[in-house]
PDB file of C-alpha atoms and ligand atoms in Angstrom:
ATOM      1  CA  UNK A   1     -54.511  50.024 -55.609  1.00  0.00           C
ATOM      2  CA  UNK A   2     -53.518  52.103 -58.136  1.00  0.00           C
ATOM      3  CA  UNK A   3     -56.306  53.601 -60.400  1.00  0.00           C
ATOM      4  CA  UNK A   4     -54.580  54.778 -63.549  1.00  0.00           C
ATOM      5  CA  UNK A   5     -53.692  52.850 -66.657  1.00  0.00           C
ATOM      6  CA  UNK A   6     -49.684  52.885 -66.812  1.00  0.00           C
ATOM      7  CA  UNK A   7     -46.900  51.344 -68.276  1.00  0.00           C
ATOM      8  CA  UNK A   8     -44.596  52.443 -65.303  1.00  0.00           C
ATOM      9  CA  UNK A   9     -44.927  50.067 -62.352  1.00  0.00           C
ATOM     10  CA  UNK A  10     -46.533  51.688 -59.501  1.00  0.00           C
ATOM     11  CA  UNK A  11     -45.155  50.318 -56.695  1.00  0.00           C
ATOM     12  CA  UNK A  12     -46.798  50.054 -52.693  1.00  0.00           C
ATOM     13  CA  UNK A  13     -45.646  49.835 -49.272  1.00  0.00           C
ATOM     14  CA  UNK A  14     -47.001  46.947 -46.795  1.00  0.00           C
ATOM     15  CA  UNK A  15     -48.812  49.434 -45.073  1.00  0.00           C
ATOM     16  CA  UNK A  16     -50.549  50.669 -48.513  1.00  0.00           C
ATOM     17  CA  UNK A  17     -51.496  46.676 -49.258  1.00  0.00           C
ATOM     18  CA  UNK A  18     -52.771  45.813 -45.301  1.00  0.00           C
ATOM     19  CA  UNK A  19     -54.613  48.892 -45.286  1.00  0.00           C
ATOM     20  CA  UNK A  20     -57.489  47.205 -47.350  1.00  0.00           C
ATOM     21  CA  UNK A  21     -58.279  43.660 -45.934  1.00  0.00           C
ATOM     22  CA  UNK A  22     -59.449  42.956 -49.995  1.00  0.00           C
ATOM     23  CA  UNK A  23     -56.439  44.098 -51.293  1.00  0.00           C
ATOM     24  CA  UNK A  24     -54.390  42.227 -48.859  1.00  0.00           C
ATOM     25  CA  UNK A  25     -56.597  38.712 -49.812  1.00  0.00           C
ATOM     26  CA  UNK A  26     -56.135  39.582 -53.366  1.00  0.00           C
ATOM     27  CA  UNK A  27     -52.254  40.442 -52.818  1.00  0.00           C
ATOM     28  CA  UNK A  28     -51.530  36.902 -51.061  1.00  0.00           C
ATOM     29  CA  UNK A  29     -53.608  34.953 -53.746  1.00  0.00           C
ATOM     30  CA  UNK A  30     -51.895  36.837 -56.670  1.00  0.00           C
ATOM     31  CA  UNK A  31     -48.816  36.600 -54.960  1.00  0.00           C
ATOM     32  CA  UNK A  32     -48.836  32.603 -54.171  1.00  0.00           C
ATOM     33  CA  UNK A  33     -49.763  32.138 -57.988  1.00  0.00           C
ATOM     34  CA  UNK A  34     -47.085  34.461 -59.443  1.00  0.00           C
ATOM     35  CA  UNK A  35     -44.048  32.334 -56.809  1.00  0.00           C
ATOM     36  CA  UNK A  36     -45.416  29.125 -57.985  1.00  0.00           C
ATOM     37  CA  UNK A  37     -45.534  29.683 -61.480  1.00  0.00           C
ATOM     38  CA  UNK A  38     -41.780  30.811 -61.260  1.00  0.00           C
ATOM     39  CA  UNK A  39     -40.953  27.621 -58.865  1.00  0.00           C
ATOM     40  CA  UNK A  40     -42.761  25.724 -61.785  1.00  0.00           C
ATOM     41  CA  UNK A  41     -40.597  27.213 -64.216  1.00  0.00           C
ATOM     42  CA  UNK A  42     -37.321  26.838 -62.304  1.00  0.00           C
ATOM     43  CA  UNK A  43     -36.996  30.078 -61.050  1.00  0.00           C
ATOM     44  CA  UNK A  44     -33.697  30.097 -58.102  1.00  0.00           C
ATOM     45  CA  UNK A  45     -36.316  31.112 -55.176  1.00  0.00           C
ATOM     46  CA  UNK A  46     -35.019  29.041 -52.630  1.00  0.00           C
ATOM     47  CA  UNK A  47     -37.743  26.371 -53.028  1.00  0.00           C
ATOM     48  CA  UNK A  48     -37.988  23.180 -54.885  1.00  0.00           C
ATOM     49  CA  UNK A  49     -41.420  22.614 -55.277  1.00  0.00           C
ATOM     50  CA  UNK A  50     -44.035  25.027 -55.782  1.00  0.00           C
ATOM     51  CA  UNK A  51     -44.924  26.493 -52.285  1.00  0.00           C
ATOM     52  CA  UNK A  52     -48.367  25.912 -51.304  1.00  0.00           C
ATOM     53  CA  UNK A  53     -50.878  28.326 -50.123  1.00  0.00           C
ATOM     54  CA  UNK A  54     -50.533  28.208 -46.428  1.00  0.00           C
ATOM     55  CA  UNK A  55     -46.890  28.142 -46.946  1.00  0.00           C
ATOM     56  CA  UNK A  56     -46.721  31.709 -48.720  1.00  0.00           C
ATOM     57  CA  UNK A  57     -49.626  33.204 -46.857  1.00  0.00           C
ATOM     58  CA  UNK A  58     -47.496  32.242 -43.554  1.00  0.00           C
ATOM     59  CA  UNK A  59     -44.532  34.005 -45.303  1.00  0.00           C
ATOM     60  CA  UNK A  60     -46.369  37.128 -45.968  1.00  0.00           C
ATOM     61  CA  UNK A  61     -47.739  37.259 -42.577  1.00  0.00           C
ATOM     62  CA  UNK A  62     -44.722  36.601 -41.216  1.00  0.00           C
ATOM     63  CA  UNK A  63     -43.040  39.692 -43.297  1.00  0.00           C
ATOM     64  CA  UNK A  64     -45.977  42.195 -42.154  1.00  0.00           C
ATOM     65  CA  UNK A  65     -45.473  41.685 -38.507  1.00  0.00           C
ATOM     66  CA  UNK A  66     -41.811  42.220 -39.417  1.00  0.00           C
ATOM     67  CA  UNK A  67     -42.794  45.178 -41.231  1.00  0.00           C
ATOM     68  CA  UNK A  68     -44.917  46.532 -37.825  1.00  0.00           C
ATOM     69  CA  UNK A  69     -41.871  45.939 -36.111  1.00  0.00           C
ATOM     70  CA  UNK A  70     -39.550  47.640 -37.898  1.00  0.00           C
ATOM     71  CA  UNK A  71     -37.777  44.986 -38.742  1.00  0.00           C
ATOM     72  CA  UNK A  72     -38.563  44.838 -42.061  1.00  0.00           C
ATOM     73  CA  UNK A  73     -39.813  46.124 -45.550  1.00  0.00           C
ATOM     74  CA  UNK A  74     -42.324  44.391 -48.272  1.00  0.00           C
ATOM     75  CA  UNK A  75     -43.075  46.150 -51.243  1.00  0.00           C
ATOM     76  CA  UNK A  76     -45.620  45.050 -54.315  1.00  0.00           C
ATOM     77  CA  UNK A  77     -45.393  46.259 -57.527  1.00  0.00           C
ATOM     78  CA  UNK A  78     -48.568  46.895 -60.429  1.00  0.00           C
ATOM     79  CA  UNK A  79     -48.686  47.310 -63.632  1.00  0.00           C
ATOM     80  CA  UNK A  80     -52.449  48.306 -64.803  1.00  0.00           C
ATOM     81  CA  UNK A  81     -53.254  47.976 -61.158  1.00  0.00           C
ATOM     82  CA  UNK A  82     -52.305  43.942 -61.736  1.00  0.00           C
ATOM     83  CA  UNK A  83     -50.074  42.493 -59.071  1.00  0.00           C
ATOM     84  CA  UNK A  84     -46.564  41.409 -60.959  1.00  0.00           C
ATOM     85  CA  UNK A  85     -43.954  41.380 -58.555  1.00  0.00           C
ATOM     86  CA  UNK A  86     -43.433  41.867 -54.726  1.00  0.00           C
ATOM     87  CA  UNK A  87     -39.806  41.815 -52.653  1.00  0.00           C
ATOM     88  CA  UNK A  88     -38.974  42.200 -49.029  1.00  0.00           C
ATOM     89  CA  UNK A  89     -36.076  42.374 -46.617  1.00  0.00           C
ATOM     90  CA  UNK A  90     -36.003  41.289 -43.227  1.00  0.00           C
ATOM     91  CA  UNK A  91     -33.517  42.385 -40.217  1.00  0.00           C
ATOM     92  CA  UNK A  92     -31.102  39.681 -39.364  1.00  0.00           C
ATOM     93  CA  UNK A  93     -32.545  38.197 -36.312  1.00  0.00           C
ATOM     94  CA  UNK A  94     -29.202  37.363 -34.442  1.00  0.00           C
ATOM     95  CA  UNK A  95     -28.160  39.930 -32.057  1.00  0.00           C
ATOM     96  CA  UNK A  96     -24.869  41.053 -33.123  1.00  0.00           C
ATOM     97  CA  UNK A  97     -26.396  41.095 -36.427  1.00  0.00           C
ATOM     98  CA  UNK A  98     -29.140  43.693 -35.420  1.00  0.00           C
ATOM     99  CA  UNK A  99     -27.836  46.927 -37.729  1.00  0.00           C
ATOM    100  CA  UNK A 100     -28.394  44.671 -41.164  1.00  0.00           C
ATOM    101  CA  UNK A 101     -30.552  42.974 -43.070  1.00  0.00           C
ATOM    102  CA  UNK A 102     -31.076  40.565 -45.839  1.00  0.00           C
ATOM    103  CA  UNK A 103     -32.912  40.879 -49.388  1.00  0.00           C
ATOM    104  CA  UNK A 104     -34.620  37.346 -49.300  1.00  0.00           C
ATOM    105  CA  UNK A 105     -36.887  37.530 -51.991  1.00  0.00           C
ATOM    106  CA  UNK A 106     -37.699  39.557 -55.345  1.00  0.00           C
ATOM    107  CA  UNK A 107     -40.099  37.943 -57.756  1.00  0.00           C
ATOM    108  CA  UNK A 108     -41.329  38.865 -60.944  1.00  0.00           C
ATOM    109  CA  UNK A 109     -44.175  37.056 -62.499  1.00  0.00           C
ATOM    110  CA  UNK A 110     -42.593  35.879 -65.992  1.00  0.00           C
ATOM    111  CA  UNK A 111     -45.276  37.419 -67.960  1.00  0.00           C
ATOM    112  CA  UNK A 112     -43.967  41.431 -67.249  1.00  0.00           C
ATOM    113  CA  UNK A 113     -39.961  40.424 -67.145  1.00  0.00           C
ATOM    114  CA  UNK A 114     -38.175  42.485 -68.822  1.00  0.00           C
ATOM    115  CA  UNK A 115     -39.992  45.870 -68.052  1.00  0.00           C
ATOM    116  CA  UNK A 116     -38.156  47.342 -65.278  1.00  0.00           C
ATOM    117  CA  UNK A 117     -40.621  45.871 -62.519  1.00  0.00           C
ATOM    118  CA  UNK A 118     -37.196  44.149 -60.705  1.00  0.00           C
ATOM    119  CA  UNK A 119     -35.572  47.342 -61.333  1.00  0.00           C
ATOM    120  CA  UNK A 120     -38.542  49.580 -59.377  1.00  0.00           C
ATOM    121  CA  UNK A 121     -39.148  47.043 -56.354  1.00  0.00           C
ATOM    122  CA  UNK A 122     -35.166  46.535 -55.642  1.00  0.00           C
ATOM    123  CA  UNK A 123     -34.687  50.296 -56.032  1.00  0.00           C
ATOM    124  CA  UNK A 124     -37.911  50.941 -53.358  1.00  0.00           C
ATOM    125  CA  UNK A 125     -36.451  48.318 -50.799  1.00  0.00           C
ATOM    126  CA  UNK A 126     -32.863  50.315 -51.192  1.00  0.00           C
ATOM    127  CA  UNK A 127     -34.544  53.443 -50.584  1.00  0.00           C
ATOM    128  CA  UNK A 128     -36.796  52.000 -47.306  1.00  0.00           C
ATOM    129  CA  UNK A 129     -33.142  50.330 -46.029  1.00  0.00           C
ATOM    130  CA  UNK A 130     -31.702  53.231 -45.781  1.00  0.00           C
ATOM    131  CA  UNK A 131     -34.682  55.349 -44.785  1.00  0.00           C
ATOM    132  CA  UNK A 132     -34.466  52.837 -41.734  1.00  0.00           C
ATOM    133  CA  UNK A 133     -30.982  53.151 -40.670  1.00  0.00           C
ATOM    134  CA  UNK A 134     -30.155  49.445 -42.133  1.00  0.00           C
ATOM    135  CA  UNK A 135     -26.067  49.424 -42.158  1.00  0.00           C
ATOM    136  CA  UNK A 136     -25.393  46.704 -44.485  1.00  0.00           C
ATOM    137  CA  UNK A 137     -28.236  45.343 -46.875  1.00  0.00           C
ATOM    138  CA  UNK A 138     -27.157  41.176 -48.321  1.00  0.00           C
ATOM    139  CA  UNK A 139     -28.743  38.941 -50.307  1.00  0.00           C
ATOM    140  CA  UNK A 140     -27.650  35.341 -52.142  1.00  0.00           C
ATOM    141  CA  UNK A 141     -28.415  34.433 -55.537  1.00  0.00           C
ATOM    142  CA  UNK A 142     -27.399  30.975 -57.280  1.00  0.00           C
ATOM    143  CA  UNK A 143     -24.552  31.462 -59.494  1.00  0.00           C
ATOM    144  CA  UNK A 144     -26.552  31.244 -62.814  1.00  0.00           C
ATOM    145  CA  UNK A 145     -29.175  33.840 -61.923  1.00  0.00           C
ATOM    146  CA  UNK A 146     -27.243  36.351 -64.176  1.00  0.00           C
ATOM    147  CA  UNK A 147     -30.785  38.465 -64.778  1.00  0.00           C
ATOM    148  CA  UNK A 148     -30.732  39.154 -61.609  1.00  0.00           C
ATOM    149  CA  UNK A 149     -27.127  39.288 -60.228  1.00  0.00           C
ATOM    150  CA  UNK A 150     -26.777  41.917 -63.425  1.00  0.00           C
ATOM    151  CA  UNK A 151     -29.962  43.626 -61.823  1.00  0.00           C
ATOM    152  CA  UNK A 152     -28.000  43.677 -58.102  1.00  0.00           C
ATOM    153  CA  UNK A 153     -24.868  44.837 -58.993  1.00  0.00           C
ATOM    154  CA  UNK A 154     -26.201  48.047 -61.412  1.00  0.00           C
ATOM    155  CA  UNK A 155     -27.533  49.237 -58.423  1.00  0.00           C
ATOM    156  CA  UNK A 156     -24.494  48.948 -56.297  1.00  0.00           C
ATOM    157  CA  UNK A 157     -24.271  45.700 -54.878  1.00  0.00           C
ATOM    158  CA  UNK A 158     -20.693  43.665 -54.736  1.00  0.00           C
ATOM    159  CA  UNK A 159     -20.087  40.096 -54.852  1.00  0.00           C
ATOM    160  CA  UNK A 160     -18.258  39.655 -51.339  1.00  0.00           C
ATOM    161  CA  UNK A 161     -18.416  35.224 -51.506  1.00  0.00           C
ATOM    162  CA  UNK A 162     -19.204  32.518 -53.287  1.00  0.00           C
ATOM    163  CA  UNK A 163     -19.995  28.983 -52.558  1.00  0.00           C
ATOM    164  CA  UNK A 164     -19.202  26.574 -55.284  1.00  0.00           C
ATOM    165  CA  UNK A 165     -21.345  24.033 -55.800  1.00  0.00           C
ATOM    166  CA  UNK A 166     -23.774  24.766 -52.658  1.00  0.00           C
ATOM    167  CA  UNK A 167     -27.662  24.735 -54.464  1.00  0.00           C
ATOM    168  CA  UNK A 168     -28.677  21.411 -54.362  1.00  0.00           C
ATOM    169  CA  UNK A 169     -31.929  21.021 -57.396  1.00  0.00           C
ATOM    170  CA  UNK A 170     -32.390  17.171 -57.546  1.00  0.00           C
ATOM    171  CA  UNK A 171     -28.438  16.012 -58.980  1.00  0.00           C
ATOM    172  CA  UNK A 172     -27.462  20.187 -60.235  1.00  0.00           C
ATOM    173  CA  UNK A 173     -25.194  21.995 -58.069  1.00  0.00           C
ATOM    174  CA  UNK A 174     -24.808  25.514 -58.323  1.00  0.00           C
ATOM    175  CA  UNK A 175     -23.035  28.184 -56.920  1.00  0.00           C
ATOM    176  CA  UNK A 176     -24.506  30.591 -53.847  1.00  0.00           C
ATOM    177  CA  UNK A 177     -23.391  33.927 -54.457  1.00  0.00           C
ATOM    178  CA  UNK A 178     -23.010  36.416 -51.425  1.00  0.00           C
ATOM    179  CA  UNK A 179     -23.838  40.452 -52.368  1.00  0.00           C
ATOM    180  CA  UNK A 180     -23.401  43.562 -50.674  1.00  0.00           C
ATOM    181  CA  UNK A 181     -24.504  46.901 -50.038  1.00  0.00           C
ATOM    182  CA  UNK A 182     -22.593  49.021 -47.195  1.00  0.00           C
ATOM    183  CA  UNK A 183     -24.600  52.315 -47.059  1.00  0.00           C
ATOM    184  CA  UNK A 184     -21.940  52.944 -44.150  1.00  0.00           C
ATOM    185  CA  UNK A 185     -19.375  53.384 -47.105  1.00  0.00           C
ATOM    186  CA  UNK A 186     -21.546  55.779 -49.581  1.00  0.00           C
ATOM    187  CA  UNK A 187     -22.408  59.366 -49.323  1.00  0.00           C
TER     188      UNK A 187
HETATM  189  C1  LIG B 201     -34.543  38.751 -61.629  1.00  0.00           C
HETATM  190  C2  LIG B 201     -35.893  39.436 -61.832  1.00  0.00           C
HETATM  191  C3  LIG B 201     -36.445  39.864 -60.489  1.00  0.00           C
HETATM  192  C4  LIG B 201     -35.672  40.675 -62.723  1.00  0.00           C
HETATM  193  O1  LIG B 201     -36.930  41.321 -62.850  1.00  0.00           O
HETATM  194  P1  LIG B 201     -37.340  42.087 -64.198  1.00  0.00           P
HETATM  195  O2  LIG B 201     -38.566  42.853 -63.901  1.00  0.00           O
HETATM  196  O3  LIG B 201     -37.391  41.144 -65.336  1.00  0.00           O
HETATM  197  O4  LIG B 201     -36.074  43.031 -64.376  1.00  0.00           O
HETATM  198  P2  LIG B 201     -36.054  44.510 -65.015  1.00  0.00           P
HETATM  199  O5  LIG B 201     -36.916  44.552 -66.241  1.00  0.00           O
HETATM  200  O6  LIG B 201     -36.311  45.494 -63.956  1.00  0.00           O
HETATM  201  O7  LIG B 201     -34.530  44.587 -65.475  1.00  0.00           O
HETATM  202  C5  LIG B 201     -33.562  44.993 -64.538  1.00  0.00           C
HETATM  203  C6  LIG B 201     -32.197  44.514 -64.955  1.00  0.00           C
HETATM  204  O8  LIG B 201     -32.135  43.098 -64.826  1.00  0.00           O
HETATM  205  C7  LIG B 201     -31.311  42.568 -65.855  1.00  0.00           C
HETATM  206  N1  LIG B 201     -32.167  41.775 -66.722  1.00  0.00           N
HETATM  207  C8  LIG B 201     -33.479  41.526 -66.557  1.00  0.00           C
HETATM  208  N2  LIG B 201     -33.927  40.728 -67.539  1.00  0.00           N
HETATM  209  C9  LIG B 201     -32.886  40.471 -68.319  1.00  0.00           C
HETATM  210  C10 LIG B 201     -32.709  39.683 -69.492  1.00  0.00           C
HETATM  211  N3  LIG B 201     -33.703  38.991 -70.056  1.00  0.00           N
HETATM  212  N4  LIG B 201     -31.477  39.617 -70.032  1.00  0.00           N
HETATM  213  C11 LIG B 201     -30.460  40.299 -69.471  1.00  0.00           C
HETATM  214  N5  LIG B 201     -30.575  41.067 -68.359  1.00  0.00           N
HETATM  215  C12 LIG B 201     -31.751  41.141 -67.804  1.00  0.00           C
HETATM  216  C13 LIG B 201     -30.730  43.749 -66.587  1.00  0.00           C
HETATM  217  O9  LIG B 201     -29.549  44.147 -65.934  1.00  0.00           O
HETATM  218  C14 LIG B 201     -31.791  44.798 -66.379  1.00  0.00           C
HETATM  219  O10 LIG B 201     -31.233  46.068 -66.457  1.00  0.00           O
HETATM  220  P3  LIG B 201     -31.734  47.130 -67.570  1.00  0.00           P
HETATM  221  O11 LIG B 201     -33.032  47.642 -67.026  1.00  0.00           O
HETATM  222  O12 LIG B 201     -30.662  48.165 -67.563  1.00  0.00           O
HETATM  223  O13 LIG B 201     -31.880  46.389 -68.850  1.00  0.00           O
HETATM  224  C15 LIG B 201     -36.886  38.512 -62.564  1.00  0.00           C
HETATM  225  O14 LIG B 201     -36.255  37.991 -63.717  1.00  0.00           O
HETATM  226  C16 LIG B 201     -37.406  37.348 -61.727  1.00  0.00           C
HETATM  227  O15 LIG B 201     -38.404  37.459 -61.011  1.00  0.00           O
HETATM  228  N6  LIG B 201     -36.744  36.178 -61.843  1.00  0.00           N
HETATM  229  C17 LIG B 201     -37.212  34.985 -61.144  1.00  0.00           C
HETATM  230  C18 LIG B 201     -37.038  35.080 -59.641  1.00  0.00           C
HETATM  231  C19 LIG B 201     -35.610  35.406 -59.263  1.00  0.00           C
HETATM  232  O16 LIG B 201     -34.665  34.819 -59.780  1.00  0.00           O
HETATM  233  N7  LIG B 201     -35.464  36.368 -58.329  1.00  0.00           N
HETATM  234  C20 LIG B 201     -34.173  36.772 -57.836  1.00  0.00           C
HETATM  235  C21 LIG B 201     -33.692  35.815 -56.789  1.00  0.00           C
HETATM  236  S1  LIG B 201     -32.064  36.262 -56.204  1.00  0.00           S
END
């Protein structure tokens, strides 16, 4: 972890968090509080209710194997060596899908919003997508996430569908917004 006092997010690799079997505890229990306090607040995370434990713990485990396979990237982000906000993407799984992959998850505990934490982890996965040959990088967002669809598409990703209507929380309907990134088409 880092040691300095900063107000610039430092921000670690999953090999940098499982390298310390403390750190990695600490990372999943931070973690698992930080997604279900956003859940709680109505964050657009893909859940309804609050994941539990197990559930996010599974995740994360799930996303470092990925990770040793190179079919993946997690990265964690501190500010004054406190956890605040971890992302990941994961290689599409389907074979003719094998060259991309898809930004499932970047969350920000509510508390350091607004200080460029999003900014530092989406700019780090970028960096590790195209440091691993990853052709097209996607992600979804529900149509009223305009934080972080603003976030996406400063740093280069295009709206290439949409979904009316598609979320489903309790009677609400939003829509599920499809985003790009073809590295294939920059220089
Ligand atoms: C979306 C999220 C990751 C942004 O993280 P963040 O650390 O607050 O964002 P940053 O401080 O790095 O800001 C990055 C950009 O996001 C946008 N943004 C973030 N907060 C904003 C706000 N309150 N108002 C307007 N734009 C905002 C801006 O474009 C900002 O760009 P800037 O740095 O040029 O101002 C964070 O709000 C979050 O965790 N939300 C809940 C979970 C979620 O919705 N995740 C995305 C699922 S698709």
């Amino acid at each position: 972890m880092p040691s300095s006092v900063t107000t610039e997010p430092a921000i670690l690799d999953a090999m940098e968090l499982t390298s310390d079997p403390e750190l990695e505890v600490r990372f999943t229990e931070t973690a698992h509080q930080i997604l279900v306090d956003l859940v709680s607040g109505g964050a657009a995370l893909g859940w309804v209710e609050p994941p539990s434990r197990d559930e996010v713990a599974d995740l994360l485990g799930h996303i470092v194997s990925a990770v040793q396979a190179g079919d993946a990237a997690l990265r964690a982000a501190y500010l004054d060596r406190r956890l605040v906000g971890l992302g990941y993407w994961l290689r599409y799984a389907r074979p003719t899908h094998r060259p991309h992959a898809d930004l499932e998850k970047i969350a920000v505990d509510a508390a350091a919003h607004g200080r460029g934490v999003g900014r530092a982890l989406t700019t780090a996965l970028i960096a590790d997508a195209r440091e691993a040959g990853i052709e097209v990088l996607t992600l979804d967002a529900r149509g009223d996430n305009t934080n972080a669809l603003r976030l996406y598409g400063s740093l280069g990703f295009t709206e290439y569908g949409r979904l009316p209507d598609f979320v489903a929380v309790g009677e609400r309907r939003y829509d599920k917004v499809f985003c790009m990134l073809d590295f294939r088409r920059q220089s």
